[in-house]
XYZ file of C-alpha atoms in Angstrom:
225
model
C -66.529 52.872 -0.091
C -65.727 51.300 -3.562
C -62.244 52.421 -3.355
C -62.404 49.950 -0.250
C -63.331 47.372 -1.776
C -61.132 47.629 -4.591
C -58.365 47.994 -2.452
C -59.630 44.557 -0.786
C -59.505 43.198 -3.837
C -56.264 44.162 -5.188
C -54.576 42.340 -1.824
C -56.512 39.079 -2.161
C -55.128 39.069 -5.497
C -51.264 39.892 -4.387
C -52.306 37.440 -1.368
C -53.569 34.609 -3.884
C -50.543 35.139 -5.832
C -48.057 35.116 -3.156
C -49.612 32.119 -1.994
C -49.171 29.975 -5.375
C -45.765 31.067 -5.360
C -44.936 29.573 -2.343
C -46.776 26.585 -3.297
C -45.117 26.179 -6.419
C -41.597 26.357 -4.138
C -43.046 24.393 -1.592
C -44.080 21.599 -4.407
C -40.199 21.978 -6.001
C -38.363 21.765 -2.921
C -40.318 17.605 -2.177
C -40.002 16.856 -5.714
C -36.164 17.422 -4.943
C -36.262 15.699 -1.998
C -38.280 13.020 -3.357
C -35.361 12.530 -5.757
C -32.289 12.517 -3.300
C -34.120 9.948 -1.210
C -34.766 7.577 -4.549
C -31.107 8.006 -5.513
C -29.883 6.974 -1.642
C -32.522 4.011 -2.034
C -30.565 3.136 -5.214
C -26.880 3.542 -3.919
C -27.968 1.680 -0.803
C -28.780 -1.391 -2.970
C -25.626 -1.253 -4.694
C -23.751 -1.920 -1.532
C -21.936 -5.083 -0.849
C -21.273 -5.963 2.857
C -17.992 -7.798 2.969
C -17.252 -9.760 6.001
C -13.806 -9.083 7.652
C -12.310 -12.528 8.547
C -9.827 -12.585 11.610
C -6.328 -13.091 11.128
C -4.981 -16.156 12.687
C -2.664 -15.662 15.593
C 0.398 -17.299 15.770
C -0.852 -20.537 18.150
C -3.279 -21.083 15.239
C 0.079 -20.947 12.433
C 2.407 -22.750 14.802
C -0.337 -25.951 14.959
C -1.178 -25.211 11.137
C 2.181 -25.313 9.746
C 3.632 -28.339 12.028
C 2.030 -30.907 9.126
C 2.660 -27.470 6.133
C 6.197 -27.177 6.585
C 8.387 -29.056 4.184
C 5.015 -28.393 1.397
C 5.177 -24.831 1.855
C 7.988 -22.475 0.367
C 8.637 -19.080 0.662
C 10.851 -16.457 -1.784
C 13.910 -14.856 -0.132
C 15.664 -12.141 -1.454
C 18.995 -10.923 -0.871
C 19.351 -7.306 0.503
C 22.867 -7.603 1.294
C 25.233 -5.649 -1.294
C 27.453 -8.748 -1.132
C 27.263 -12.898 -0.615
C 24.992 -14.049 1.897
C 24.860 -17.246 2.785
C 23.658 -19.729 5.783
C 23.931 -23.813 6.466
C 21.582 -25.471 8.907
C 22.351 -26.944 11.811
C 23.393 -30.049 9.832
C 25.726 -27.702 7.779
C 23.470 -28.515 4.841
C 23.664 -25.221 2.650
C 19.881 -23.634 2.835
C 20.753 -20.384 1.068
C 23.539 -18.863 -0.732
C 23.609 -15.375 -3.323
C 26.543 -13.734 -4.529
C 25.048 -10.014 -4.965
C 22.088 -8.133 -3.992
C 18.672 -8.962 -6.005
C 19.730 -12.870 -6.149
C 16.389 -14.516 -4.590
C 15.134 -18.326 -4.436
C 12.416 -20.040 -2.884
C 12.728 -22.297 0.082
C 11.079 -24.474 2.264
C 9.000 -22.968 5.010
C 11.064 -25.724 7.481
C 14.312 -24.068 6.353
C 13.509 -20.168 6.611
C 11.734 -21.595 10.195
C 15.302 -22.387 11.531
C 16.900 -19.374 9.955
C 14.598 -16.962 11.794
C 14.639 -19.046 15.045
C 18.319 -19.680 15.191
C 20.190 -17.228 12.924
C 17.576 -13.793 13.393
C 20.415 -11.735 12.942
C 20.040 -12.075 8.958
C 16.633 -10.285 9.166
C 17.539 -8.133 12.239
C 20.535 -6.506 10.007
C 18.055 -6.509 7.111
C 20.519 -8.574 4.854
C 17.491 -10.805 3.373
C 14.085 -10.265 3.203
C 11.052 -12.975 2.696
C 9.010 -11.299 -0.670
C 6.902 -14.374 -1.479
C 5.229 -17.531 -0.346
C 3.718 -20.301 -2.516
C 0.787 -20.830 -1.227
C -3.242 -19.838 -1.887
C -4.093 -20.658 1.832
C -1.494 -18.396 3.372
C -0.238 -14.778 2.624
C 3.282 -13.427 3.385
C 1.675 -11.786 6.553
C 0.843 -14.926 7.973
C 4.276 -16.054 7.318
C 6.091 -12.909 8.867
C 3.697 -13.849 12.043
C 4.391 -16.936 12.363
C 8.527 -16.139 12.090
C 7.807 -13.652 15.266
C 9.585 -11.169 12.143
C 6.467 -7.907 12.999
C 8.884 -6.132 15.609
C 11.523 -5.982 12.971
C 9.906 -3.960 10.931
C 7.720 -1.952 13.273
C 10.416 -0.871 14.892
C 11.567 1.080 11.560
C 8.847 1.923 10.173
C 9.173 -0.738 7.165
C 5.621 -1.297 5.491
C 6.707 -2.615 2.221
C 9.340 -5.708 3.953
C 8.447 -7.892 0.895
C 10.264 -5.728 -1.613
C 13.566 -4.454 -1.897
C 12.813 -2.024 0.978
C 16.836 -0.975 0.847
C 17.283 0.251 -2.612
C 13.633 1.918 -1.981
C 14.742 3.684 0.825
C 18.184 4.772 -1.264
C 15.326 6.091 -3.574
C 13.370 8.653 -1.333
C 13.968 12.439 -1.486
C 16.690 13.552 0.348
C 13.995 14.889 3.386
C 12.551 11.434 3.818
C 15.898 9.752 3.874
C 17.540 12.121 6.436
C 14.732 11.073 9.142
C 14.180 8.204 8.130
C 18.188 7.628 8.798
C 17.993 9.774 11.970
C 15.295 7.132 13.486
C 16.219 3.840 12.594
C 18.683 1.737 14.309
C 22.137 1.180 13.573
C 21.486 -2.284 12.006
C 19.584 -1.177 9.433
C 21.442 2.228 8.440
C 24.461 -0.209 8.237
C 22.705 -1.862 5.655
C 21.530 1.512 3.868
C 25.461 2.304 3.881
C 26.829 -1.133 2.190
C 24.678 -0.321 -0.066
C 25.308 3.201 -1.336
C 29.015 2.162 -1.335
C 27.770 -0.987 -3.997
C 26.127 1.258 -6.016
C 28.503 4.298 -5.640
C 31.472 2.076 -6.692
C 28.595 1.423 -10.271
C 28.195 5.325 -10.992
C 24.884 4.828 -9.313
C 24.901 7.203 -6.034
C 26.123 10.740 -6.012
C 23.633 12.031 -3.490
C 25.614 14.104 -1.192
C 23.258 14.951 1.473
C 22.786 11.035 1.916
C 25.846 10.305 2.438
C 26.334 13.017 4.753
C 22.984 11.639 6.654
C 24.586 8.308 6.844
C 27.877 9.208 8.024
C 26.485 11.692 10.531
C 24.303 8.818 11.662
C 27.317 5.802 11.940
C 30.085 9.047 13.148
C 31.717 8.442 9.748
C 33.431 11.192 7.936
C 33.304 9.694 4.668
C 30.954 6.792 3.221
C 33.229 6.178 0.285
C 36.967 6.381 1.404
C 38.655 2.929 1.235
């Protein structure tokens, strides 16, 4: 009979000391959680909410800009690998370069009537609107309001207010083949003029290019005069 009892004994005391074990663990695991839930309290102060302000559609530029348009001016650059130039309708000169990279600003009348009645400059990518002076508007606005978004959806172009040509001339040779395999002819045109520029400076020897381009415009060599 004592045996029993000591026996009793010895498992109340494993039994009390399992049981402070798990309440130690149980105590460590909500101090733990305690903490995660403080730091979440914290990080959820820290948060700013900014609110997203709708773009305005074209109606709303077209009725802005009728009273903006002579104030306004916007940076073109020349993407062309020669001179570009175009007169208004009242054969007043509105833009002229002699070589590729030659930009200036104009008014936001004058690049108005070039995109309404001379499109083809930006539709065979030969300038390209990188600027506007204005803390109201943004170039986006501007490229809305010219009806210029299909242009460059249509090939992909994200960055249309740089030098998107000579970046493109610039992209591993993987890139370049589909990007040249997808766009359309107006632009790979473009991509062409001006590999010959800078082959003719020392400044293009990429031979897969050039065969990408002249597979692309049935050419069977980029470079032969």
């Amino acid at each position: 009979m004592a045996k029993a009892k000591t026996e009793t004994k010895e498992v109340i005391k494993k039994n009390t000391k399992t049981s402070k074990k798990k309440e130690v663990k149980k105590a460590k695991e909500i101090e733990i959680i305690d903490e995660i839930i403080d730091d979440v309290e914290e990080i959820e102060e820290d948060i700013e909410i900014e609110e997203i302000v709708p773009r305005k559609t074209y109606k709303d530029l077209k009725k802005e800009f009728r009273s903006k348009q002579y104030e306004i001016e916007v940076e073109i650059l020349n993407l062309n690998s020669c001179a570009t130039s175009c007169r208004g309708r009242d054969g007043r000169l509105i833009f002229n370069f002699n070589k590729s990279g030659d930009r200036e600003f104009i008014s936001l009348a004058d690049i108005s009537e070039v995109a309404s009645r001379y499109k083809g400059f930006f539709e065979k990518h030969l300038i390209a609107i990188i600027d506007v002076d204005s803390d109201e508007y943004d170039l986006e606005d501007i490229i809305t309001y010219l009806n210029l978004d299909e242009i460059y959806q249509e090939n992909e172009i994200e960055n249309y207010d740089t030098d998107y040509i000579g970046q493109i001339l610039k992209m591993d040779a993987k890139k370049f083949k589909r990007l040249v395999e997808d766009a359309n002819t107006n632009l790979v045109k473009t991509i062409a003029s001006r590999a010959v520029e800078l082959f003719k400076n020392g400044k293009f020897d990429s031979r897969i290019k050039e065969e990408a381009i002249c597979k692309r415009l049935n050419r069977e060599d980029l470079f032969e005069m």
